[in-house]
mmCIF file of C-alpha atoms in Angstrom:
data_model
loop_
_atom_site.group_PDB
_atom_site.id
_atom_site.type_symbol
_atom_site.label_atom_id
_atom_site.label_comp_id
_atom_site.label_asym_id
_atom_site.label_seq_id
_atom_site.Cartn_x
_atom_site.Cartn_y
_atom_site.Cartn_z
ATOM 1 C CA MET A 1 -16.851 -14.728 24.652
ATOM 2 C CA VAL A 2 -16.315 -11.128 25.712
ATOM 3 C CA ASN A 3 -13.346 -8.805 25.441
ATOM 4 C CA SER A 4 -10.928 -9.011 28.374
ATOM 5 C CA ASN A 5 -11.490 -6.372 31.041
ATOM 6 C CA LEU A 6 -8.460 -4.136 30.456
ATOM 7 C CA GLN A 7 -8.923 -4.200 26.697
ATOM 8 C CA ALA A 8 -12.648 -3.467 27.044
ATOM 9 C CA VAL A 9 -11.918 -0.334 29.084
ATOM 10 C CA ALA A 10 -9.317 0.885 26.569
ATOM 11 C CA MET A 11 -11.644 0.266 23.626
ATOM 12 C CA GLN A 12 -14.514 2.116 25.339
ATOM 13 C CA ASN A 13 -12.181 5.081 25.854
ATOM 14 C CA VAL A 14 -11.344 5.156 22.146
ATOM 15 C CA PHE A 15 -15.046 4.976 21.349
ATOM 16 C CA THR A 16 -15.713 7.945 23.619
ATOM 17 C CA GLU A 17 -12.854 10.034 22.222
ATOM 18 C CA CYS A 18 -13.121 9.210 18.523
ATOM 19 C CA CYS A 19 -16.756 8.417 17.805
ATOM 20 C CA GLY A 20 -18.229 11.790 18.686
ATOM 21 C CA VAL A 21 -20.012 10.631 21.828
ATOM 22 C CA ALA A 22 -18.814 13.439 24.079
ATOM 23 C CA LYS A 23 -19.478 16.239 21.565
ATOM 24 C CA THR A 24 -22.399 14.927 19.530
ATOM 25 C CA PRO A 25 -24.226 12.175 21.434
ATOM 26 C CA THR A 26 -26.949 11.965 18.791
ATOM 27 C CA ASN A 27 -24.533 11.338 15.899
ATOM 28 C CA THR A 28 -25.076 7.610 15.518
ATOM 29 C CA ASN A 29 -23.653 7.420 12.005
ATOM 30 C CA ARG A 30 -20.054 7.675 13.167
ATOM 31 C CA CYS A 31 -18.698 4.286 14.273
ATOM 32 C CA SER A 32 -22.104 2.726 13.572
ATOM 33 C CA PRO A 33 -20.758 -0.870 13.263
ATOM 34 C CA TRP A 34 -19.346 -0.505 16.772
ATOM 35 C CA ARG A 35 -22.330 1.036 18.544
ATOM 36 C CA ASN A 36 -24.457 -0.895 20.956
ATOM 37 C CA LYS A 37 -27.811 -1.290 19.218
ATOM 38 C CA SER A 38 -29.819 -0.840 22.405
ATOM 39 C CA ASN A 39 -27.638 2.020 23.693
ATOM 40 C CA PRO A 40 -26.037 3.948 20.790
ATOM 41 C CA SER A 41 -23.937 6.095 23.145
ATOM 42 C CA ALA A 42 -22.014 2.997 24.250
ATOM 43 C CA ALA A 43 -19.694 0.680 22.381
ATOM 44 C CA MET A 44 -20.514 -2.901 21.556
ATOM 45 C CA ASP A 45 -18.128 -5.473 23.002
ATOM 46 C CA ALA A 46 -15.124 -5.433 20.653
ATOM 47 C CA CYS A 47 -15.120 -9.216 20.308
ATOM 48 C CA HIS A 48 -18.648 -9.046 18.875
ATOM 49 C CA VAL A 49 -17.901 -6.367 16.243
ATOM 50 C CA ALA A 50 -17.737 -7.542 12.636
ATOM 51 C CA ASN A 51 -14.194 -8.155 11.325
ATOM 52 C CA ASN A 52 -12.600 -8.079 14.772
ATOM 53 C CA VAL A 53 -11.119 -11.376 15.926
ATOM 54 C CA CYS A 54 -10.529 -12.381 19.535
ATOM 55 C CA ASP A 55 -8.838 -15.515 20.826
ATOM 56 C CA GLU A 56 -10.337 -17.963 23.302
ATOM 57 C CA ASN A 57 -9.348 -15.667 26.181
ATOM 58 C CA GLY A 58 -11.168 -12.648 24.793
ATOM 59 C CA VAL A 59 -7.943 -10.980 23.650
ATOM 60 C CA LEU A 60 -8.127 -8.990 20.412
ATOM 61 C CA ARG A 61 -5.917 -10.324 17.593
ATOM 62 C CA PHE A 62 -7.458 -8.583 14.559
ATOM 63 C CA LEU A 63 -8.652 -5.000 15.062
ATOM 64 C CA ASN A 64 -10.800 -3.321 12.423
ATOM 65 C CA PHE A 65 -11.741 0.370 12.270
ATOM 66 C CA ASN A 66 -12.419 0.483 8.522
ATOM 67 C CA ALA A 67 -14.883 3.191 7.450
ATOM 68 C CA TYR A 68 -15.757 4.088 11.051
ATOM 69 C CA ASP A 69 -15.181 7.802 10.359
ATOM 70 C CA LEU A 70 -13.098 8.156 13.501
ATOM 71 C CA SER A 71 -12.886 11.827 14.478
ATOM 72 C CA CYS A 72 -9.766 12.259 16.590
ATOM 73 C CA ASP A 73 -5.993 12.221 16.330
ATOM 74 C CA LEU A 74 -4.265 8.916 15.619
ATOM 75 C CA SER A 75 -1.971 9.660 18.562
ATOM 76 C CA THR A 76 -5.023 9.492 20.836
ATOM 77 C CA VAL A 77 -5.832 6.015 19.565
ATOM 78 C CA VAL A 78 -2.218 4.925 20.078
ATOM 79 C CA SER A 79 -2.061 6.444 23.575
ATOM 80 C CA LEU A 80 -5.253 4.714 24.681
ATOM 81 C CA LEU A 81 -4.480 1.313 23.143
ATOM 82 C CA GLU A 82 -0.696 0.945 23.419
ATOM 83 C CA GLY A 83 -0.827 -0.489 26.928
ATOM 84 C CA HIS A 84 -3.365 -3.316 26.674
ATOM 85 C CA VAL A 85 -4.664 -3.674 23.099
ATOM 86 C CA LEU A 86 -2.056 -3.019 20.425
ATOM 87 C CA PRO A 87 0.576 -5.394 21.892
ATOM 88 C CA SER A 88 -1.730 -8.340 21.102
ATOM 89 C CA VAL A 89 -3.017 -7.168 17.710
ATOM 90 C CA THR A 90 -1.317 -8.795 14.737
ATOM 91 C CA ARG A 91 -3.605 -7.169 12.166
ATOM 92 C CA ILE A 92 -4.872 -3.591 12.354
ATOM 93 C CA GLU A 93 -7.005 -1.935 9.675
ATOM 94 C CA MET A 94 -8.000 1.742 9.806
ATOM 95 C CA ASP A 95 -8.889 2.477 6.171
ATOM 96 C CA ASP A 96 -11.365 5.162 5.110
ATOM 97 C CA ASN A 97 -11.317 7.470 8.113
ATOM 98 C CA PRO A 98 -11.066 10.949 6.533
ATOM 99 C CA HIS A 99 -11.440 12.793 9.855
ATOM 100 C CA LEU A 100 -8.572 10.952 11.510
ATOM 101 C CA THR A 101 -5.602 13.316 11.929
ATOM 102 C CA THR A 102 -1.998 13.357 13.102
ATOM 103 C CA GLY A 103 -0.113 16.265 14.609
ATOM 104 C CA ALA A 104 -3.117 17.440 16.610
ATOM 105 C CA ALA A 105 -2.394 15.575 19.820
ATOM 106 C CA ASP A 106 -4.116 16.826 22.950
ATOM 107 C CA VAL A 107 -0.981 16.714 25.089
ATOM 108 C CA GLY A 108 -2.850 18.269 27.981
ATOM 109 C CA ARG A 109 -5.003 15.155 28.312
ATOM 110 C CA PHE A 110 -2.494 12.728 26.815
ATOM 111 C CA PRO A 111 0.928 14.076 27.837
ATOM 112 C CA THR A 112 2.849 11.162 26.341
ATOM 113 C CA ALA A 113 1.112 11.373 22.946
ATOM 114 C CA PRO A 114 3.419 11.824 19.929
ATOM 115 C CA VAL A 115 2.833 15.211 18.326
ATOM 116 C CA THR A 116 4.076 14.820 14.751
ATOM 117 C CA PRO A 117 2.859 12.486 11.970
ATOM 118 C CA SER A 118 6.118 10.547 11.734
ATOM 119 C CA ALA A 119 6.395 10.157 15.510
ATOM 120 C CA THR A 120 2.785 8.927 15.618
ATOM 121 C CA LEU A 121 3.454 6.322 12.926
ATOM 122 C CA ALA A 122 6.610 5.211 14.756
ATOM 123 C CA ALA A 123 4.686 4.923 18.040
ATOM 124 C CA LEU A 124 1.950 2.863 16.381
ATOM 125 C CA LEU A 125 4.503 0.482 14.893
ATOM 126 C CA ALA A 126 6.412 0.211 18.164
ATOM 127 C CA ALA A 127 3.212 -0.670 20.045
ATOM 128 C CA LEU A 128 2.397 -3.576 17.719
ATOM 129 C CA PRO A 129 3.765 -7.029 18.563
ATOM 130 C CA ASN A 130 6.836 -8.452 16.838
ATOM 131 C CA ASN A 131 4.567 -10.890 14.981
ATOM 132 C CA ALA A 132 2.334 -8.206 13.425
ATOM 133 C CA THR A 133 1.310 -9.097 9.857
ATOM 134 C CA HIS A 134 -0.990 -6.315 8.557
ATOM 135 C CA LEU A 135 -0.979 -2.520 8.831
ATOM 136 C CA HIS A 136 -3.645 -0.785 6.726
ATOM 137 C CA LEU A 137 -4.184 2.989 6.927
ATOM 138 C CA GLU A 138 -5.463 3.719 3.416
ATOM 139 C CA SER A 139 -7.569 6.642 2.223
ATOM 140 C CA GLY A 140 -6.952 8.870 5.180
ATOM 141 C CA GLY A 141 -6.521 11.804 2.797
ATOM 142 C CA SER A 142 -4.305 14.104 4.862
ATOM 143 C CA LEU A 143 -3.639 11.676 7.714
ATOM 144 C CA PHE A 144 0.138 12.247 7.733
ATOM 145 C CA ALA A 145 0.071 15.850 6.542
ATOM 146 C CA GLY A 146 0.224 17.210 10.079
ATOM 147 C CA THR A 147 -1.511 20.137 11.762
ATOM 148 C CA GLY A 148 -0.181 23.618 12.515
ATOM 149 C CA GLU A 149 3.470 23.496 13.538
ATOM 150 C CA ASN A 150 3.356 19.732 14.008
ATOM 151 C CA VAL A 151 4.326 18.673 10.507
ATOM 152 C CA SER A 152 6.844 16.030 9.473
ATOM 153 C CA PRO A 153 8.828 16.924 6.313
ATOM 154 C CA ASN A 154 9.550 13.219 5.913
ATOM 155 C CA THR A 155 6.977 10.653 6.985
ATOM 156 C CA PHE A 156 9.503 7.833 6.736
ATOM 157 C CA THR A 157 12.138 9.023 9.186
ATOM 158 C CA ASN A 158 14.949 6.871 10.527
ATOM 159 C CA GLU A 159 12.788 6.254 13.600
ATOM 160 C CA VAL A 160 9.867 5.038 11.479
ATOM 161 C CA CYS A 161 12.110 2.848 9.329
ATOM 162 C CA ALA A 162 13.707 1.314 12.425
ATOM 163 C CA ALA A 163 10.228 0.417 13.701
ATOM 164 C CA PHE A 164 9.365 -1.143 10.336
ATOM 165 C CA ARG A 165 12.650 -3.098 10.252
ATOM 166 C CA ALA A 166 11.864 -4.593 13.655
ATOM 167 C CA ARG A 167 8.743 -6.185 12.115
ATOM 168 C CA LEU A 168 9.874 -7.061 8.583
ATOM 169 C CA SER A 169 10.271 -10.719 9.538
ATOM 170 C CA THR A 170 6.461 -11.007 9.831
ATOM 171 C CA LEU A 171 4.875 -7.886 8.301
ATOM 172 C CA ALA A 172 3.179 -9.056 5.106
ATOM 173 C CA SER A 173 0.815 -6.241 4.118
ATOM 174 C CA VAL A 174 1.435 -2.484 4.436
ATOM 175 C CA ARG A 175 -1.141 -0.235 2.787
ATOM 176 C CA LEU A 176 -0.616 3.506 3.120
ATOM 177 C CA ARG A 177 -2.376 4.706 -0.043
ATOM 178 C CA ASN A 178 -3.692 8.282 0.009
ATOM 179 C CA THR A 179 -2.562 9.135 3.525
ATOM 180 C CA GLY A 180 -0.673 12.371 2.864
ATOM 181 C CA ALA A 181 2.681 10.627 3.363
ATOM 182 C CA ARG A 182 5.457 12.928 2.168
ATOM 183 C CA GLY A 183 9.183 13.371 1.738
ATOM 184 C CA SER A 184 11.854 10.843 0.961
ATOM 185 C CA PHE A 185 13.005 7.509 2.340
ATOM 186 C CA PRO A 186 16.364 7.313 4.119
ATOM 187 C CA GLU A 187 18.982 5.746 1.851
ATOM 188 C CA ASN A 188 19.650 2.029 2.303
ATOM 189 C CA ALA A 189 17.163 1.865 5.166
ATOM 190 C CA ASP A 190 15.271 -1.365 4.390
ATOM 191 C CA CYS A 191 12.230 0.580 5.446
ATOM 192 C CA LEU A 192 9.210 -1.245 4.039
ATOM 193 C CA LEU A 193 10.322 -4.233 2.014
ATOM 194 C CA GLY A 194 11.379 -7.471 3.660
ATOM 195 C CA THR A 195 11.357 -11.195 3.050
ATOM 196 C CA ARG A 196 7.763 -11.538 4.332
ATOM 197 C CA SER A 197 6.351 -8.639 2.308
ATOM 198 C CA VAL A 198 3.387 -9.657 0.161
ATOM 199 C CA ASP A 199 1.464 -6.449 -0.500
ATOM 200 C CA VAL A 200 2.896 -2.914 -0.247
ATOM 201 C CA ALA A 201 0.858 0.110 -1.394
ATOM 202 C CA LEU A 202 2.184 3.692 -1.310
ATOM 203 C CA SER A 203 0.002 5.168 -4.056
ATOM 204 C CA ASP A 204 -1.460 8.684 -4.166
ATOM 205 C CA ASN A 205 0.883 10.395 -1.738
ATOM 206 C CA SER A 206 3.569 13.110 -1.900
ATOM 207 C CA LEU A 207 6.615 10.879 -1.572
ATOM 208 C CA THR A 208 9.793 12.071 -3.290
ATOM 209 C CA GLY A 209 13.374 10.991 -3.868
ATOM 210 C CA SER A 210 14.365 7.443 -4.737
ATOM 211 C CA LEU A 211 12.068 4.459 -4.498
ATOM 212 C CA PRO A 212 12.453 2.473 -1.249
ATOM 213 C CA THR A 213 15.323 0.019 -1.318
ATOM 214 C CA PHE A 214 15.871 -3.416 0.172
ATOM 215 C CA THR A 215 18.890 -5.571 0.927
ATOM 216 C CA ALA A 216 17.307 -9.024 1.017
ATOM 217 C CA PRO A 217 18.700 -11.255 -1.765
ATOM 218 C CA PHE A 218 15.154 -12.004 -2.938
ATOM 219 C CA LEU A 219 11.666 -10.810 -1.997
ATOM 220 C CA SER A 220 10.126 -14.094 -3.003
ATOM 221 C CA ASN A 221 6.783 -13.424 -1.273
ATOM 222 C CA LEU A 222 6.074 -9.965 -2.683
ATOM 223 C CA LEU A 223 3.106 -10.116 -5.068
ATOM 224 C CA PHE A 224 1.906 -6.506 -5.243
ATOM 225 C CA PHE A 225 3.940 -3.282 -5.131
ATOM 226 C CA LYS A 226 2.248 0.022 -5.944
ATOM 227 C CA ALA A 227 4.104 3.337 -5.772
ATOM 228 C CA ASN A 228 2.099 5.242 -8.381
ATOM 229 C CA ALA A 229 0.977 8.876 -8.164
ATOM 230 C CA ASN A 230 3.852 10.247 -6.101
ATOM 231 C CA GLY A 231 6.924 12.338 -6.918
ATOM 232 C CA PHE A 232 9.592 9.634 -6.956
ATOM 233 C CA THR A 233 12.683 10.445 -9.010
ATOM 234 C CA GLY A 234 15.669 8.552 -10.371
ATOM 235 C CA PRO A 235 15.635 5.135 -12.034
ATOM 236 C CA ILE A 236 13.549 2.114 -11.107
ATOM 237 C CA PRO A 237 16.109 -0.111 -9.356
ATOM 238 C CA PRO A 238 16.908 -3.251 -11.410
ATOM 239 C CA ALA A 239 16.377 -5.259 -8.216
ATOM 240 C CA PHE A 240 12.618 -4.806 -8.711
ATOM 241 C CA ALA A 241 12.999 -6.892 -11.883
ATOM 242 C CA SER A 242 15.555 -9.461 -10.758
ATOM 243 C CA ARG A 243 14.732 -10.077 -7.083
ATOM 244 C CA LEU A 244 10.920 -9.927 -6.929
ATOM 245 C CA THR A 245 10.572 -13.424 -8.275
ATOM 246 C CA LYS A 246 6.812 -13.865 -7.705
ATOM 247 C CA ALA A 247 5.591 -10.330 -8.365
ATOM 248 C CA VAL A 248 2.158 -10.158 -9.994
ATOM 249 C CA THR A 249 1.541 -6.388 -10.105
ATOM 250 C CA LEU A 250 4.132 -3.597 -10.225
ATOM 251 C CA ASP A 251 2.909 -0.009 -10.584
ATOM 252 C CA PHE A 252 5.384 2.892 -10.883
ATOM 253 C CA SER A 253 3.129 5.171 -12.944
ATOM 254 C CA ASP A 254 2.639 8.927 -12.510
ATOM 255 C CA ASN A 255 5.976 9.833 -10.968
ATOM 256 C CA SER A 256 9.116 11.604 -12.225
ATOM 257 C CA LEU A 257 11.221 8.495 -12.753
ATOM 258 C CA ASN A 258 13.925 8.386 -15.405
ATOM 259 C CA GLY A 259 16.573 6.048 -16.770
ATOM 260 C CA THR A 260 16.091 2.779 -18.603
ATOM 261 C CA LEU A 261 13.974 -0.225 -17.719
ATOM 262 C CA ALA A 262 15.482 -3.516 -16.568
ATOM 263 C CA ARG A 263 14.233 -6.931 -17.743
ATOM 264 C CA PHE A 264 10.830 -6.844 -16.066
ATOM 265 C CA GLY A 265 8.691 -9.914 -16.666
ATOM 266 C CA ASP A 266 11.661 -12.078 -17.564
ATOM 267 C CA ALA A 267 10.465 -15.622 -18.351
ATOM 268 C CA VAL A 268 12.964 -17.065 -15.856
ATOM 269 C CA LEU A 269 13.407 -14.435 -13.138
ATOM 270 C CA GLN A 270 9.898 -12.927 -12.998
ATOM 271 C CA SER A 271 7.540 -15.255 -14.815
ATOM 272 C CA SER A 272 4.515 -14.505 -12.579
ATOM 273 C CA LEU A 273 4.311 -10.827 -13.530
ATOM 274 C CA LEU A 274 0.890 -10.012 -15.013
ATOM 275 C CA PHE A 275 0.589 -6.225 -14.796
ATOM 276 C CA PHE A 276 3.353 -3.681 -15.258
ATOM 277 C CA LYS A 277 2.715 0.070 -15.267
ATOM 278 C CA ALA A 278 5.282 2.850 -15.518
ATOM 279 C CA ASN A 279 3.380 5.366 -17.626
ATOM 280 C CA ASN A 280 3.679 9.131 -17.227
ATOM 281 C CA ASN A 281 7.348 9.284 -16.258
ATOM 282 C CA SER A 282 10.526 10.255 -18.142
ATOM 283 C CA LEU A 283 11.871 6.791 -18.881
ATOM 284 C CA THR A 284 14.290 6.396 -21.784
ATOM 285 C CA GLY A 285 15.750 3.552 -23.809
ATOM 286 C CA THR A 286 13.787 0.745 -25.418
ATOM 287 C CA VAL A 287 10.809 -1.290 -24.287
ATOM 288 C CA PRO A 288 12.335 -4.355 -22.575
ATOM 289 C CA ALA A 289 12.092 -7.405 -24.824
ATOM 290 C CA SER A 290 11.239 -9.438 -21.709
ATOM 291 C CA LEU A 291 7.812 -7.734 -21.514
ATOM 292 C CA LEU A 292 6.887 -8.547 -25.099
ATOM 293 C CA GLY A 293 6.791 -11.482 -27.476
ATOM 294 C CA GLN A 294 5.825 -15.122 -27.375
ATOM 295 C CA ASN A 295 7.799 -15.893 -24.209
ATOM 296 C CA SER A 296 6.129 -13.189 -22.135
ATOM 297 C CA ASN A 297 3.401 -14.003 -19.586
ATOM 298 C CA VAL A 298 2.491 -10.361 -18.924
ATOM 299 C CA SER A 299 -1.169 -9.471 -19.438
ATOM 300 C CA GLY A 300 -1.277 -5.673 -19.084
ATOM 301 C CA ILE A 301 1.479 -3.182 -19.917
ATOM 302 C CA ASP A 302 1.261 0.618 -19.828
ATOM 303 C CA LEU A 303 4.421 2.551 -20.714
ATOM 304 C CA SER A 304 2.710 5.517 -22.331
ATOM 305 C CA ASP A 305 3.842 9.127 -21.855
ATOM 306 C CA ASN A 306 7.574 8.499 -21.526
ATOM 307 C CA LEU A 307 10.642 9.073 -23.702
ATOM 308 C CA LEU A 308 11.039 5.509 -24.928
ATOM 309 C CA SER A 309 12.564 4.969 -28.349
ATOM 310 C CA GLY A 310 13.569 2.201 -30.742
ATOM 311 C CA THR A 311 11.452 -0.422 -32.440
ATOM 312 C CA LEU A 312 9.232 -3.236 -31.216
ATOM 313 C CA PRO A 313 10.000 -6.881 -32.001
ATOM 314 C CA ARG A 314 7.866 -8.430 -34.731
ATOM 315 C CA ASP A 315 6.204 -10.763 -32.219
ATOM 316 C CA ALA A 316 5.498 -7.983 -29.675
ATOM 317 C CA PHE A 317 1.785 -8.856 -29.669
ATOM 318 C CA GLY A 318 2.364 -12.582 -29.317
ATOM 319 C CA GLY A 319 2.353 -12.823 -25.526
ATOM 320 C CA LYS A 320 0.465 -15.788 -24.095
ATOM 321 C CA ARG A 321 -1.739 -13.593 -21.863
ATOM 322 C CA LEU A 322 -1.426 -10.150 -23.412
ATOM 323 C CA THR A 323 -4.702 -8.212 -23.274
ATOM 324 C CA GLN A 324 -3.507 -4.603 -23.041
ATOM 325 C CA LEU A 325 -0.429 -2.832 -24.383
ATOM 326 C CA VAL A 326 -0.337 0.973 -24.169
ATOM 327 C CA LEU A 327 2.725 2.761 -25.570
ATOM 328 C CA GLY A 328 1.347 6.114 -26.740
ATOM 329 C CA ASN A 329 3.271 9.399 -26.467
ATOM 330 C CA ASN A 330 6.769 7.977 -26.807
ATOM 331 C CA ALA A 331 9.381 8.188 -29.571
ATOM 332 C CA LEU A 332 9.033 4.669 -30.921
ATOM 333 C CA THR A 333 9.882 4.068 -34.557
ATOM 334 C CA GLY A 334 9.351 1.369 -37.145
ATOM 335 C CA GLY A 335 6.263 -0.504 -38.215
ATOM 336 C CA ILE A 336 3.464 -2.191 -36.327
ATOM 337 C CA PRO A 337 4.498 -5.726 -35.270
ATOM 338 C CA ASP A 338 2.813 -8.316 -37.457
ATOM 339 C CA VAL A 339 3.866 -11.734 -36.185
ATOM 340 C CA MET A 340 1.738 -13.520 -33.592
ATOM 341 C CA THR A 341 1.263 -17.014 -32.314
ATOM 342 C CA ILE A 342 -1.653 -18.987 -33.748
ATOM 343 C CA GLY A 343 -3.683 -18.471 -30.590
ATOM 344 C CA GLU A 344 -3.349 -14.687 -30.770
ATOM 345 C CA THR A 345 -4.727 -14.080 -34.263
ATOM 346 C CA THR A 346 -7.992 -12.732 -32.796
ATOM 347 C CA ASN A 347 -6.176 -9.658 -31.425
ATOM 348 C CA GLN A 348 -7.367 -6.369 -32.820
ATOM 349 C CA ILE A 349 -4.437 -3.998 -33.401
ATOM 350 C CA ALA A 350 -4.779 -0.250 -33.760
ATOM 351 C CA LYS A 351 -2.149 2.305 -34.708
ATOM 352 C CA THR A 352 -2.518 5.907 -33.607
ATOM 353 C CA ALA A 353 -0.536 9.026 -34.344
ATOM 354 C CA ASP A 354 1.221 8.949 -31.007
ATOM 355 C CA GLY A 355 1.887 5.292 -30.396
ATOM 356 C CA VAL A 356 0.518 1.798 -30.350
ATOM 357 C CA SER A 357 -2.375 0.274 -28.459
ATOM 358 C CA ILE A 358 -3.774 -3.241 -28.464
ATOM 359 C CA ALA A 359 -7.018 -4.723 -27.243
ATOM 360 C CA ALA A 360 -6.935 -8.495 -27.270
ATOM 361 C CA SER A 361 -9.596 -11.140 -26.892
ATOM 362 C CA ALA A 362 -8.898 -14.643 -25.705
ATOM 363 C CA PRO A 363 -8.930 -17.285 -28.416
ATOM 364 C CA SER A 364 -12.154 -19.240 -28.568
#
């Protein structure tokens, strides 16, 4: 099986533009998984490249550029692929391409190319089919930071959110960690989170304002949500505790969030939650009883470096799966909890001057 003719031409053009062939023909390290072994200046047939998937007609369905070190503007990739490749691709992965840029479009050669980071992201989303399931652009460093005058104050504009909304009925995995994404989300935009969401990662960016919202009654498929290491402000919406019924990992750490915590890890509403992190914020109130005690299923909890107060329940260390509890640098009062279930008596408890930590071992 070989890639269909029109797609093969488009893919070769991307190879030429983004793999350094025109400028540095001898640089065979860039895009090495894609290079023809007998002719390194040419691309291998896309259907034969590892992690790409073509159907029986030679049409690309999964497209992988991970760790290719593409050296071009993302708008160039979109311009070259939007006609014959992207409309058939349900899964696109472009992680670990530190030399991939946005806002540096060569409009002389590609006059229809979007010239700002947000417009480029919107164009990429619009080019994908309505049944797209995966969009991964992680570890691009400054991918959405922009170049020169072509900078987007807000990566997630109304245009971008509209393009996301058009695909929320199928889009399961969106990973935009460490891409230089910045600014705030439009209010009540349903931008990233929908009923098919399974894995959403926004970590290590410069996002500000409120956390993204959603209007679906329940996000019953969402397992992983990571928004750590940004500049989000305001409270963590209670909907993240009451309507993410199958969440396994929630990470809100290293932001500027405030307010009190809802009943995360509730034994009825959120019994699958294993890891909850909201450390290094300005959260107030008490540690939710739902995270602690014999009825809790949570394994790892980090709420250190906040403004939490009050006491812990006596059975705080009695969780069925609890292996890590970090509460240092808060304003907690009272004694160290001393009641555990029989199976948890192997836990080793340590008290420090600034809080409580626990390292637990499974019962033998």
